[in-house]
Amino acid sequence: PSKEFPPRPPGRECPGGGSGAVPVSPRSSPGCHSALAASPRGTEPPVPPWDLPEFPDFFQAGKCPREAQRSSHLNIVGMVGSIDNDFCGTDMTIGTDSALHRIMEIVDAITTTAQSHQRTFVLEVMGRHCGYLALITALACGADWVFIPESPPEDDWEEHLCRRLTETRDGGSRLNIIIVAEGAIDKHGKAITSDEIKALVVKRLGYDTRVTILGHVQRGGTPSAFDRILASRMGVEAVMALLEGTPETPACVVSLSGNQAVRLPLMECVQVTKDVTTAMNEGRFEDALKLRGRSFQNNWNVYKLLAHIRPGYTVAVMNVGAPAAGMNAAVRSTVRIGLIHGHRMLAVHDGFEGLAFGMVEEIGWNTVGSWTGLGGSKLGTKRTLPKKHFEEISANISKFGIHGLIIIGGFEAFTGGLELVEGRARFEELCIPLCIVPATVSNNVPGSDFSIGADTALNTITTTCDLIKQSAAGTKRRVFIIETMGGFCGYLATMAGLAAGADAAYIFEEPFSSRDLQANVDHLTEKMKTTVKRGLVLRNERCNENYTTDFIYNLYCEEGKGIFDCRKNVLGHMQQGGSPTPFDRNFGTKMGAKAVAWITGKIKECSRHGRIFANTADSACLLGMRKRSLVFQPIAELRQQTDFEHRIPKEQWWLKLRPILKILAKYNIELDTSETAHLEHLTRKVLVPEATL
C-alpha cells in the first residue's frame, strides 16, 4: 500500500510480478521528467497491478513454469531527485544543478547593486541537513563566509567573521557576501540564522546589511542542460540494470561518480546517508564531512584555501585560444591559491603573443576578487602559437623570472604546450613546468571529458532551442534547423540535442549520406501525423563540407512541402558569451586550485641549487577529467590520441550517448547492451590531506 495505490483487495495477487519500479519522490526536482522519459512506461500513469484484467491461474496449475520462475522476484532500481544533493554515494543528484542556476541568477543580480551601494548581503539557501548548495554557491560567487551544517564554525566565529568582512572592505571591495544554509548550526547544535548574522554585522561593524531568503524559487524553473542529460543517462542506466538483474541482485541506486554512471546497493547508500545525520547529532562533524564523500570534501577544502590569504616562486597564468565562460573563475582560483602558496603571480595578457611582447604584470589578491561570475576572458586570449616567437618568449621568461606556467585554453593551448616542449631542446628558458587547463566551448581538447566553458555554451543552446520551440506554439507542423559551434567536434550538437529533445543531430564524427537525410525527413513526416507538430534538427558547423546548413534547410523545405515548413537559425558566437554556469564556475575553481598545487610540487622537484630545469615528459602535463577523477597527463603522451587535422580527440566518450538521442526521438534502433556494469560498493575514502592542495 502506498500513496499512489490503495491496499490490494483480498485474494487479488499481482500477475505481473518481476517488472521494475521507478519510484518518484513527492518532493520533485527539475530533471525528473527526463529520467522518466528514458525509463520504461515513463509517460504512462501508474496502474495498480491488481486492477489488471483477470488471467487464468496458470502459475498454480503449473502450466507455465518458466513464466512463474521469471516473475517470482521484483528488481528495484532507484534514481535520486533532490536539489539538496543530500544522498550519499553520488556526486550529483537530479535537480541540484538547476537549483544552483536559480541561486546564481539571484547572486549575480545582487552583485550588480554593489556598483552603486556598499552593502553586505546575507543569502540563505536551502539545505536543512546538507550544505552542498551553500558550499557550491560560496565557491561560485567568491563569498566571504559560508555556514554549512556539516562544519560548524568555531565558538568565536563572530570575531572571525567581522575581521574577515573588515579585511575585504579595507582591500577595496564594495561588496560582502555571506552564504547561509537553512540548517546552519554552531558547535553546540544551536541554529545560526540569517537575521542573527545581520544583527551581528550591523551592531559591530555598522555596515548596511540586507538579508535575502530564496525559499522555494530554488526548486522551480526550467531544468538545466546538465540535469536533463544527467537524468536521461540515469534513466537509461536504470533500465539496463533492470534488464541485467537476477533474483539475487539487490536493490540498487544509479549514481554519478565523476563522469561515470555507477550502480551502488541502495541500502548501503541509505545507511551512509543516515550515518551522516547520526554523526552530526553526536557532534562528530569531521566524520560527517568524510561520509559526505570525496566530492563534497574536495569542494570544502578548496573553499577553505580560497577563503584565507597567507604571506617562492614566480608563476605566470595566461588564456589561449577563444574566450570561454569560466576562464576568469579558473584564473581567480589560480592567482589566489598561488598567493596562498607564497608565489609571486604574474598575469600574461593576450596569450603567447602577449608573453612574446612583454604584456606581463603582477596580479594581486583583490584584483581577481570579482572575476568568478564574469564571462569571456579578462586577460584576453588569442590563437597565436608560440613557435614563431620562441626567442622573444624565452627572453621574457628570463626577464620576469618565471618558474612555472599555467595555460588555460582550448586546442591552441594544447598545441602551444606541445610546441613549448619541443622548443626546450633549443631554448633552455623553456625548461620550466607547464600545466594546461582545458577551457573551450567545443570540448575538443584531448585528455579531458569536459572543458571549462562547454557547460555554459550547452545551456545557451538548450535555452535557445526551448525558446525557438515555444515560438511555434501557435504554428503547427514546423521544423527548425539549428547550427551550433564546435568546429569538427560534435559535442555541443549531440548533447544539446539530447537536452532539448532534437529529432536529429548531424556531426562530423558520425558520417551521414543523402539516404540518412531522407530517412530523417520521412521520420518527421510521420511525426507530424501525431500530436507533436514540431521538429528540431541540430547541425554541427563543420559536420559535412557539402551538406551545409543551407543545403539541409532547402532539402527539408522541398521534401516537407504540404506537410511542414522550415526555419533555420545559426546561433553563432552567442554560444561563447554569457555568464558562466555554476558548473563552469566550480569546475574552473577546482581546476585552477589543482593546477597550482601540481605546479608547486613540480617546481620544487625540478629545483637544483636555486635554478629550475624541467625537461622530462611529466613536467608538461594537461589536467583533465577522465571518467571519475581529475588527472595530470603528459601532453607528449596525448599526441598519439589526437586527430590534429580535425582538432579533436580520436576517441570521444559522448559518442556512446548518440543512440539514446535517437531512441528518445522514437527512431526504431537498438541500444548496444554488450557492455554490462557491475554493482559496486560504497566505500568511505578519505581525501588526500589539505596541505597537498
PDB file of N, CA, C and O in Angstrom, residues 78-125:
ATOM      1  N   GLY A  78      16.747   2.596  -8.203  1.00  0.00           N
ATOM      2  CA  GLY A  78      16.362   3.958  -7.841  1.00  0.00           C
ATOM      3  C   GLY A  78      17.239   5.003  -8.503  1.00  0.00           C
ATOM      4  O   GLY A  78      18.391   4.745  -8.870  1.00  0.00           O
ATOM      5  N   MET A  79      16.672   6.193  -8.695  1.00  0.00           N
ATOM      6  CA  MET A  79      17.411   7.381  -9.124  1.00  0.00           C
ATOM      7  C   MET A  79      17.032   8.495  -8.167  1.00  0.00           C
ATOM      8  O   MET A  79      15.861   8.663  -7.851  1.00  0.00           O
ATOM      9  N   VAL A  80      18.001   9.261  -7.720  1.00  0.00           N
ATOM     10  CA  VAL A  80      17.744  10.257  -6.680  1.00  0.00           C
ATOM     11  C   VAL A  80      17.469  11.615  -7.320  1.00  0.00           C
ATOM     12  O   VAL A  80      18.304  12.149  -8.046  1.00  0.00           O
ATOM     13  N   GLY A  81      16.285  12.159  -7.041  1.00  0.00           N
ATOM     14  CA  GLY A  81      15.927  13.511  -7.466  1.00  0.00           C
ATOM     15  C   GLY A  81      15.793  14.389  -6.237  1.00  0.00           C
ATOM     16  O   GLY A  81      14.838  14.254  -5.472  1.00  0.00           O
ATOM     17  N   SER A  82      16.763  15.268  -6.015  1.00  0.00           N
ATOM     18  CA  SER A  82      16.758  16.134  -4.835  1.00  0.00           C
ATOM     19  C   SER A  82      17.659  17.315  -5.098  1.00  0.00           C
ATOM     20  O   SER A  82      18.817  17.140  -5.501  1.00  0.00           O
ATOM     21  N   ILE A  83      17.164  18.523  -4.865  1.00  0.00           N
ATOM     22  CA  ILE A  83      18.011  19.698  -5.104  1.00  0.00           C
ATOM     23  C   ILE A  83      19.078  19.840  -4.022  1.00  0.00           C
ATOM     24  O   ILE A  83      20.074  20.539  -4.228  1.00  0.00           O
ATOM     25  N   ASP A  84      18.890  19.187  -2.865  1.00  0.00           N
ATOM     26  CA  ASP A  84      19.842  19.341  -1.758  1.00  0.00           C
ATOM     27  C   ASP A  84      21.132  18.559  -1.972  1.00  0.00           C
ATOM     28  O   ASP A  84      22.123  18.815  -1.293  1.00  0.00           O
ATOM     29  N   ASN A  85      21.140  17.589  -2.878  1.00  0.00           N
ATOM     30  CA  ASN A  85      22.292  16.707  -3.094  1.00  0.00           C
ATOM     31  C   ASN A  85      22.725  16.066  -1.772  1.00  0.00           C
ATOM     32  O   ASN A  85      23.910  16.024  -1.436  1.00  0.00           O
ATOM     33  N   ASP A  86      21.739  15.553  -1.045  1.00  0.00           N
ATOM     34  CA  ASP A  86      21.991  15.044   0.299  1.00  0.00           C
ATOM     35  C   ASP A  86      22.002  13.526   0.372  1.00  0.00           C
ATOM     36  O   ASP A  86      21.908  12.959   1.463  1.00  0.00           O
ATOM     37  N   PHE A  87      22.124  12.849  -0.757  1.00  0.00           N
ATOM     38  CA  PHE A  87      22.133  11.387  -0.772  1.00  0.00           C
ATOM     39  C   PHE A  87      23.559  10.904  -0.989  1.00  0.00           C
ATOM     40  O   PHE A  87      24.195  11.247  -1.994  1.00  0.00           O
ATOM     41  N   CYS A  88      24.089  10.141  -0.060  1.00  0.00           N
ATOM     42  CA  CYS A  88      25.476   9.686  -0.140  1.00  0.00           C
ATOM     43  C   CYS A  88      25.626   8.613  -1.222  1.00  0.00           C
ATOM     44  O   CYS A  88      24.766   7.750  -1.373  1.00  0.00           O
ATOM     45  N   GLY A  89      26.735   8.665  -1.940  1.00  0.00           N
ATOM     46  CA  GLY A  89      27.003   7.684  -2.980  1.00  0.00           C
ATOM     47  C   GLY A  89      27.016   8.268  -4.372  1.00  0.00           C
ATOM     48  O   GLY A  89      27.467   7.620  -5.308  1.00  0.00           O
ATOM     49  N   THR A  90      26.515   9.489  -4.545  1.00  0.00           N
ATOM     50  CA  THR A  90      26.502  10.121  -5.868  1.00  0.00           C
ATOM     51  C   THR A  90      27.096  11.515  -5.765  1.00  0.00           C
ATOM     52  O   THR A  90      26.908  12.215  -4.759  1.00  0.00           O
ATOM     53  N   ASP A  91      27.838  11.914  -6.793  1.00  0.00           N
ATOM     54  CA  ASP A  91      28.406  13.266  -6.813  1.00  0.00           C
ATOM     55  C   ASP A  91      27.323  14.322  -6.994  1.00  0.00           C
ATOM     56  O   ASP A  91      27.455  15.439  -6.494  1.00  0.00           O
ATOM     57  N   MET A  92      26.269  13.971  -7.713  1.00  0.00           N
ATOM     58  CA  MET A  92      25.219  14.955  -8.005  1.00  0.00           C
ATOM     59  C   MET A  92      23.878  14.244  -8.156  1.00  0.00           C
ATOM     60  O   MET A  92      23.782  13.237  -8.859  1.00  0.00           O
ATOM     61  N   THR A  93      22.859  14.779  -7.501  1.00  0.00           N
ATOM     62  CA  THR A  93      21.514  14.249  -7.669  1.00  0.00           C
ATOM     63  C   THR A  93      20.770  15.065  -8.717  1.00  0.00           C
ATOM     64  O   THR A  93      21.123  16.213  -8.995  1.00  0.00           O
ATOM     65  N   ILE A  94      19.729  14.473  -9.296  1.00  0.00           N
ATOM     66  CA  ILE A  94      18.943  15.155 -10.321  1.00  0.00           C
ATOM     67  C   ILE A  94      18.249  16.367  -9.696  1.00  0.00           C
ATOM     68  O   ILE A  94      17.548  16.245  -8.700  1.00  0.00           O
ATOM     69  N   GLY A  95      18.448  17.534 -10.276  1.00  0.00           N
ATOM     70  CA  GLY A  95      17.818  18.748  -9.785  1.00  0.00           C
ATOM     71  C   GLY A  95      18.770  19.713  -9.109  1.00  0.00           C
ATOM     72  O   GLY A  95      18.491  20.912  -9.020  1.00  0.00           O
ATOM     73  N   THR A  96      19.920  19.221  -8.633  1.00  0.00           N
ATOM     74  CA  THR A  96      20.847  20.089  -7.902  1.00  0.00           C
ATOM     75  C   THR A  96      21.413  21.183  -8.793  1.00  0.00           C
ATOM     76  O   THR A  96      21.472  22.355  -8.399  1.00  0.00           O
ATOM     77  N   ASP A  97      21.851  20.830  -9.989  1.00  0.00           N
ATOM     78  CA  ASP A  97      22.449  21.823 -10.884  1.00  0.00           C
ATOM     79  C   ASP A  97      21.449  22.910 -11.253  1.00  0.00           C
ATOM     80  O   ASP A  97      21.797  24.089 -11.324  1.00  0.00           O
ATOM     81  N   SER A  98      20.191  22.535 -11.466  1.00  0.00           N
ATOM     82  CA  SER A  98      19.162  23.534 -11.794  1.00  0.00           C
ATOM     83  C   SER A  98      18.944  24.489 -10.625  1.00  0.00           C
ATOM     84  O   SER A  98      18.769  25.694 -10.816  1.00  0.00           O
ATOM     85  N   ALA A  99      18.940  23.958  -9.399  1.00  0.00           N
ATOM     86  CA  ALA A  99      18.797  24.813  -8.219  1.00  0.00           C
ATOM     87  C   ALA A  99      19.959  25.795  -8.116  1.00  0.00           C
ATOM     88  O   ALA A  99      19.769  26.975  -7.779  1.00  0.00           O
ATOM     89  N   LEU A 100      21.166  25.331  -8.440  1.00  0.00           N
ATOM     90  CA  LEU A 100      22.323  26.223  -8.427  1.00  0.00           C
ATOM     91  C   LEU A 100      22.183  27.328  -9.467  1.00  0.00           C
ATOM     92  O   LEU A 100      22.610  28.463  -9.241  1.00  0.00           O
ATOM     93  N   HIS A 101      21.581  26.997 -10.607  1.00  0.00           N
ATOM     94  CA  HIS A 101      21.317  28.029 -11.621  1.00  0.00           C
ATOM     95  C   HIS A 101      20.419  29.122 -11.051  1.00  0.00           C
ATOM     96  O   HIS A 101      20.671  30.314 -11.242  1.00  0.00           O
ATOM     97  N   ARG A 102      19.335  28.717 -10.363  1.00  0.00           N
ATOM     98  CA  ARG A 102      18.424  29.708  -9.784  1.00  0.00           C
ATOM     99  C   ARG A 102      19.159  30.580  -8.769  1.00  0.00           C
ATOM    100  O   ARG A 102      18.994  31.802  -8.738  1.00  0.00           O
ATOM    101  N   ILE A 103      19.985  29.950  -7.931  1.00  0.00           N
ATOM    102  CA  ILE A 103      20.697  30.689  -6.890  1.00  0.00           C
ATOM    103  C   ILE A 103      21.673  31.684  -7.504  1.00  0.00           C
ATOM    104  O   ILE A 103      21.743  32.850  -7.092  1.00  0.00           O
ATOM    105  N   MET A 104      22.425  31.237  -8.516  1.00  0.00           N
ATOM    106  CA  MET A 104      23.438  32.115  -9.102  1.00  0.00           C
ATOM    107  C   MET A 104      22.810  33.280  -9.860  1.00  0.00           C
ATOM    108  O   MET A 104      23.398  34.362  -9.952  1.00  0.00           O
ATOM    109  N   GLU A 105      21.630  33.074 -10.411  1.00  0.00           N
ATOM    110  CA  GLU A 105      20.930  34.196 -11.037  1.00  0.00           C
ATOM    111  C   GLU A 105      20.665  35.298 -10.017  1.00  0.00           C
ATOM    112  O   GLU A 105      20.823  36.486 -10.306  1.00  0.00           O
ATOM    113  N   ILE A 106      20.255  34.905  -8.808  1.00  0.00           N
ATOM    114  CA  ILE A 106      19.990  35.874  -7.750  1.00  0.00           C
ATOM    115  C   ILE A 106      21.291  36.522  -7.285  1.00  0.00           C
ATOM    116  O   ILE A 106      21.373  37.745  -7.101  1.00  0.00           O
ATOM    117  N   VAL A 107      22.339  35.719  -7.081  1.00  0.00           N
ATOM    118  CA  VAL A 107      23.618  36.251  -6.614  1.00  0.00           C
ATOM    119  C   VAL A 107      24.182  37.250  -7.619  1.00  0.00           C
ATOM    120  O   VAL A 107      24.672  38.322  -7.244  1.00  0.00           O
ATOM    121  N   ASP A 108      24.124  36.911  -8.908  1.00  0.00           N
ATOM    122  CA  ASP A 108      24.627  37.838  -9.929  1.00  0.00           C
ATOM    123  C   ASP A 108      23.835  39.135  -9.925  1.00  0.00           C
ATOM    124  O   ASP A 108      24.393  40.226 -10.107  1.00  0.00           O
ATOM    125  N   ALA A 109      22.514  39.036  -9.730  1.00  0.00           N
ATOM    126  CA  ALA A 109      21.689  40.242  -9.688  1.00  0.00           C
ATOM    127  C   ALA A 109      22.044  41.087  -8.465  1.00  0.00           C
ATOM    128  O   ALA A 109      22.107  42.322  -8.543  1.00  0.00           O
ATOM    129  N   ILE A 110      22.289  40.440  -7.329  1.00  0.00           N
ATOM    130  CA  ILE A 110      22.675  41.161  -6.116  1.00  0.00           C
ATOM    131  C   ILE A 110      24.032  41.827  -6.285  1.00  0.00           C
ATOM    132  O   ILE A 110      24.249  42.966  -5.856  1.00  0.00           O
ATOM    133  N   THR A 111      24.947  41.125  -6.941  1.00  0.00           N
ATOM    134  CA  THR A 111      26.301  41.648  -7.106  1.00  0.00           C
ATOM    135  C   THR A 111      26.311  42.975  -7.858  1.00  0.00           C
ATOM    136  O   THR A 111      27.105  43.872  -7.549  1.00  0.00           O
ATOM    137  N   THR A 112      25.450  43.125  -8.842  1.00  0.00           N
ATOM    138  CA  THR A 112      25.448  44.362  -9.633  1.00  0.00           C
ATOM    139  C   THR A 112      25.062  45.577  -8.802  1.00  0.00           C
ATOM    140  O   THR A 112      25.470  46.697  -9.122  1.00  0.00           O
ATOM    141  N   THR A 113      24.303  45.388  -7.721  1.00  0.00           N
ATOM    142  CA  THR A 113      23.927  46.536  -6.882  1.00  0.00           C
ATOM    143  C   THR A 113      25.128  47.097  -6.132  1.00  0.00           C
ATOM    144  O   THR A 113      25.088  48.226  -5.650  1.00  0.00           O
ATOM    145  N   ALA A 114      26.181  46.298  -6.031  1.00  0.00           N
ATOM    146  CA  ALA A 114      27.368  46.765  -5.315  1.00  0.00           C
ATOM    147  C   ALA A 114      28.100  47.865  -6.080  1.00  0.00           C
ATOM    148  O   ALA A 114      28.972  48.538  -5.523  1.00  0.00           O
ATOM    149  N   GLN A 115      27.770  48.039  -7.343  1.00  0.00           N
ATOM    150  CA  GLN A 115      28.402  49.102  -8.116  1.00  0.00           C
ATOM    151  C   GLN A 115      27.978  50.478  -7.623  1.00  0.00           C
ATOM    152  O   GLN A 115      28.681  51.460  -7.823  1.00  0.00           O
ATOM    153  N   SER A 116      26.818  50.559  -6.995  1.00  0.00           N
ATOM    154  CA  SER A 116      26.329  51.857  -6.523  1.00  0.00           C
ATOM    155  C   SER A 116      26.140  51.909  -5.012  1.00  0.00           C
ATOM    156  O   SER A 116      25.929  52.984  -4.452  1.00  0.00           O
ATOM    157  N   HIS A 117      26.187  50.762  -4.334  1.00  0.00           N
ATOM    158  CA  HIS A 117      25.998  50.732  -2.885  1.00  0.00           C
ATOM    159  C   HIS A 117      27.061  49.850  -2.251  1.00  0.00           C
ATOM    160  O   HIS A 117      27.381  48.784  -2.770  1.00  0.00           O
ATOM    161  N   GLN A 118      27.601  50.297  -1.125  1.00  0.00           N
ATOM    162  CA  GLN A 118      28.483  49.446  -0.335  1.00  0.00           C
ATOM    163  C   GLN A 118      27.612  48.715   0.681  1.00  0.00           C
ATOM    164  O   GLN A 118      27.159  49.303   1.661  1.00  0.00           O
ATOM    165  N   ARG A 119      27.410  47.426   0.443  1.00  0.00           N
ATOM    166  CA  ARG A 119      26.494  46.680   1.288  1.00  0.00           C
ATOM    167  C   ARG A 119      27.026  45.286   1.592  1.00  0.00           C
ATOM    168  O   ARG A 119      27.877  44.754   0.875  1.00  0.00           O
ATOM    169  N   THR A 120      26.470  44.729   2.637  1.00  0.00           N
ATOM    170  CA  THR A 120      26.716  43.334   2.986  1.00  0.00           C
ATOM    171  C   THR A 120      25.422  42.569   2.768  1.00  0.00           C
ATOM    172  O   THR A 120      24.364  42.989   3.237  1.00  0.00           O
ATOM    173  N   PHE A 121      25.518  41.472   2.039  1.00  0.00           N
ATOM    174  CA  PHE A 121      24.337  40.663   1.735  1.00  0.00           C
ATOM    175  C   PHE A 121      24.452  39.305   2.421  1.00  0.00           C
ATOM    176  O   PHE A 121      25.482  38.624   2.300  1.00  0.00           O
ATOM    177  N   VAL A 122      23.407  38.942   3.140  1.00  0.00           N
ATOM    178  CA  VAL A 122      23.309  37.615   3.748  1.00  0.00           C
ATOM    179  C   VAL A 122      22.284  36.832   2.933  1.00  0.00           C
ATOM    180  O   VAL A 122      21.106  37.184   2.899  1.00  0.00           O
ATOM    181  N   LEU A 123      22.748  35.772   2.276  1.00  0.00           N
ATOM    182  CA  LEU A 123      21.897  34.995   1.376  1.00  0.00           C
ATOM    183  C   LEU A 123      21.651  33.616   1.969  1.00  0.00           C
ATOM    184  O   LEU A 123      22.583  32.855   2.194  1.00  0.00           O
ATOM    185  N   GLU A 124      20.379  33.302   2.242  1.00  0.00           N
ATOM    186  CA  GLU A 124      20.032  31.995   2.804  1.00  0.00           C
ATOM    187  C   GLU A 124      19.511  31.084   1.704  1.00  0.00           C
ATOM    188  O   GLU A 124      18.568  31.424   0.990  1.00  0.00           O
ATOM    189  N   VAL A 125      20.135  29.900   1.574  1.00  0.00           N
ATOM    190  CA  VAL A 125      19.738  28.928   0.561  1.00  0.00           C
ATOM    191  C   VAL A 125      19.227  27.676   1.256  1.00  0.00           C
ATOM    192  O   VAL A 125      19.413  27.479   2.457  1.00  0.00           O
TER     193      VAL A 125
END
